[in-house]
Short mmCIF file of C-alpha atoms in Angstrom, two decimals:
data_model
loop_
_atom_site.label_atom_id
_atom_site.label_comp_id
_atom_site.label_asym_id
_atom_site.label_seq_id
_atom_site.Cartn_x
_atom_site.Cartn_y
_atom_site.Cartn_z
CA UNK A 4 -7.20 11.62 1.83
CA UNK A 5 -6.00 12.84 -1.85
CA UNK A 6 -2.87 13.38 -3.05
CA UNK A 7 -2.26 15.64 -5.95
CA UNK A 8 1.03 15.41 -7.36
CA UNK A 9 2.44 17.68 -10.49
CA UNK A 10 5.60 19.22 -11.43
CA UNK A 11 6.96 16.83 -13.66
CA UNK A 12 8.13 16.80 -17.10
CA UNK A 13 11.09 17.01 -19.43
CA UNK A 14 14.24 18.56 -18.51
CA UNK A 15 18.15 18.26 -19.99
CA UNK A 16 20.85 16.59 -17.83
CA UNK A 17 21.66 19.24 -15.12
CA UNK A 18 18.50 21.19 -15.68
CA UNK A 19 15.99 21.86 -12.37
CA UNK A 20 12.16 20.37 -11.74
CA UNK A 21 10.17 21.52 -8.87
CA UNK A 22 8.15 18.81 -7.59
CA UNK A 23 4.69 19.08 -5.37
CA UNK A 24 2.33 17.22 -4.04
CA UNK A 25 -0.58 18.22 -1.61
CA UNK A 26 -3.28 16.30 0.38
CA UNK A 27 -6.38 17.05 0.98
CA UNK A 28 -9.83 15.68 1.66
CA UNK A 29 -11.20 15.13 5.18
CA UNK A 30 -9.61 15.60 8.70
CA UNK A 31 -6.39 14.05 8.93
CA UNK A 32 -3.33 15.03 10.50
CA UNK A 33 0.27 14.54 8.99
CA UNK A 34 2.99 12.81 10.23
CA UNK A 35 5.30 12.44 7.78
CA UNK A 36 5.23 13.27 3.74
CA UNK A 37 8.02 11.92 1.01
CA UNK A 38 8.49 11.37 -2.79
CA UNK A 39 9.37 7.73 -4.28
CA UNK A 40 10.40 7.00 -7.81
CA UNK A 41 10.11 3.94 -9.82
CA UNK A 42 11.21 2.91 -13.39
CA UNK A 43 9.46 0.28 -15.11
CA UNK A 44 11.13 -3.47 -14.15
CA UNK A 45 12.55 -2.13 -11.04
CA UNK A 46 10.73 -1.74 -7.30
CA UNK A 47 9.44 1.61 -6.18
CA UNK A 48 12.32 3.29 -4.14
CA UNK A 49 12.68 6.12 -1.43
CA UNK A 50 14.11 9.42 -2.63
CA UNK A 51 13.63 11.78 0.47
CA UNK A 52 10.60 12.24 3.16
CA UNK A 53 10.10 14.88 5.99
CA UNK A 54 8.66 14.42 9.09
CA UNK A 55 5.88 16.30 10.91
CA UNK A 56 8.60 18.66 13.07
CA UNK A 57 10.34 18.93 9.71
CA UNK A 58 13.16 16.15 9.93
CA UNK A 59 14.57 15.77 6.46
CA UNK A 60 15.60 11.87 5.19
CA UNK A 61 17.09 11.72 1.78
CA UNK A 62 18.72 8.58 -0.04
CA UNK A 63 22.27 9.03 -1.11
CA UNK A 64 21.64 9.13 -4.64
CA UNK A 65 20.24 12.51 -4.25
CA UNK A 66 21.83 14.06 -1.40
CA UNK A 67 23.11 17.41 -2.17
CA UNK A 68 21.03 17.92 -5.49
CA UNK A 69 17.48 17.20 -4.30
CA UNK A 70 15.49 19.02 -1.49
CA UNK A 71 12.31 18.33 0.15
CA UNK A 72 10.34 20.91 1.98
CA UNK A 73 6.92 21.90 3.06
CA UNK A 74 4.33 24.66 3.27
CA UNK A 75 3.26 25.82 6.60
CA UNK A 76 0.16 23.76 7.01
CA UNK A 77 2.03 20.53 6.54
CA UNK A 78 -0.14 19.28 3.92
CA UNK A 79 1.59 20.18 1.25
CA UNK A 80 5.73 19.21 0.25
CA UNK A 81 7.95 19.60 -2.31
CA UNK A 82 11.13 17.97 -4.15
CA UNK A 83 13.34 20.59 -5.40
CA UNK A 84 15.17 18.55 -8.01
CA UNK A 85 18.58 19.90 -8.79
CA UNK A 86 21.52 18.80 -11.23
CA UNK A 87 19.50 16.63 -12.71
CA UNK A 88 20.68 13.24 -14.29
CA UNK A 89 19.34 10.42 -16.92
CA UNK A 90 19.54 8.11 -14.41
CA UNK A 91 16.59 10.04 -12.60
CA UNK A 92 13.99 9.61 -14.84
CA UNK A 93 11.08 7.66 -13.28
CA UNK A 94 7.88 8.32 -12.27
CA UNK A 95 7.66 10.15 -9.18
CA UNK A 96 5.13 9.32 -6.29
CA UNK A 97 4.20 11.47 -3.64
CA UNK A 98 3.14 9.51 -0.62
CA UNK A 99 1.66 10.56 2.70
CA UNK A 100 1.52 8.82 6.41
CA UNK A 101 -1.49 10.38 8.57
CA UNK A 102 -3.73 9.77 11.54
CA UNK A 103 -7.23 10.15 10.78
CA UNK A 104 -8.17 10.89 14.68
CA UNK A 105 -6.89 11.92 17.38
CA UNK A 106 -8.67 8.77 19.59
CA UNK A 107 -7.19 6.34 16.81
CA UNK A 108 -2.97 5.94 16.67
CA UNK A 109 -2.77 4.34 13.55
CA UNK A 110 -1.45 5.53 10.79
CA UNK A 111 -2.76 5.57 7.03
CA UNK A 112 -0.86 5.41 4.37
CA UNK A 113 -2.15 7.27 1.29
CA UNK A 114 -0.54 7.55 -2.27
CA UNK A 115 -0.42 10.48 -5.43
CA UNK A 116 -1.12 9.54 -8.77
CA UNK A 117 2.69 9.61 -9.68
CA UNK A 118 4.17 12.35 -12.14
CA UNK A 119 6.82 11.41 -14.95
CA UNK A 120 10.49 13.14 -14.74
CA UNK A 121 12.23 12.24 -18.00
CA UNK A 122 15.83 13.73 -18.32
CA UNK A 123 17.08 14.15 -21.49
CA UNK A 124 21.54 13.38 -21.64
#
């Protein structure tokens, strides 16, 4: 399974980013897709996720300016980044939990490539 991520790039405090990442490769089923960030020195962190039946999970920092949503195959979500601040600037990583069977119940965990939100103050 591949991850694709793009979307990112340079935007003033307040400004808007659309985020996406999809997965492909293979025959996998989703069960649950999210974006973390990470800034160099600091540990990779959750920003939001969404489950297979389309349960939304977002960390406070972001609640109420950040969405995550989905197409309708489920293999493909998005981070609709909103009132954006300096303090999110990180590289963003799309990240993806599947089965790869339907005779085998665990799950893989597969990563993107990352793509870099800078926001300018």
């Amino acid at each position: 399974v591949q991850l694709q991520a793009s979307g990112g790039g340079l935007v003033q405090a307040g400004g808007s980013l659309r985020l996406s990442c999809a997965a492909s490769g293979g025959s996998f089923s989703v069960v649950g897709m999210g974006w973390y960030r990470q800034v160099p020195g600091k540990q990779r962190e959750h920003v939001a996720r969404i489950t297979s039946d389309g349960t939304t999970y977002y960390q406070d920092f972001v609640k109420g300016r950040f969405t995550i949503s989905r197409d309708n195959t489920g293999n493909t979500v998005y981070l609709q980044m909103s009132s954006l601040k300096p303090e999110d600037t990180a590289v963003y990583f799309c990240r993806a939990e599947v089965f790869l069977a339907d005779w085998d119940t665990r799950r893989y965990t597969y990563w993107g490539q990352g793509t870099l939100v800078t926001v300018s103050s």
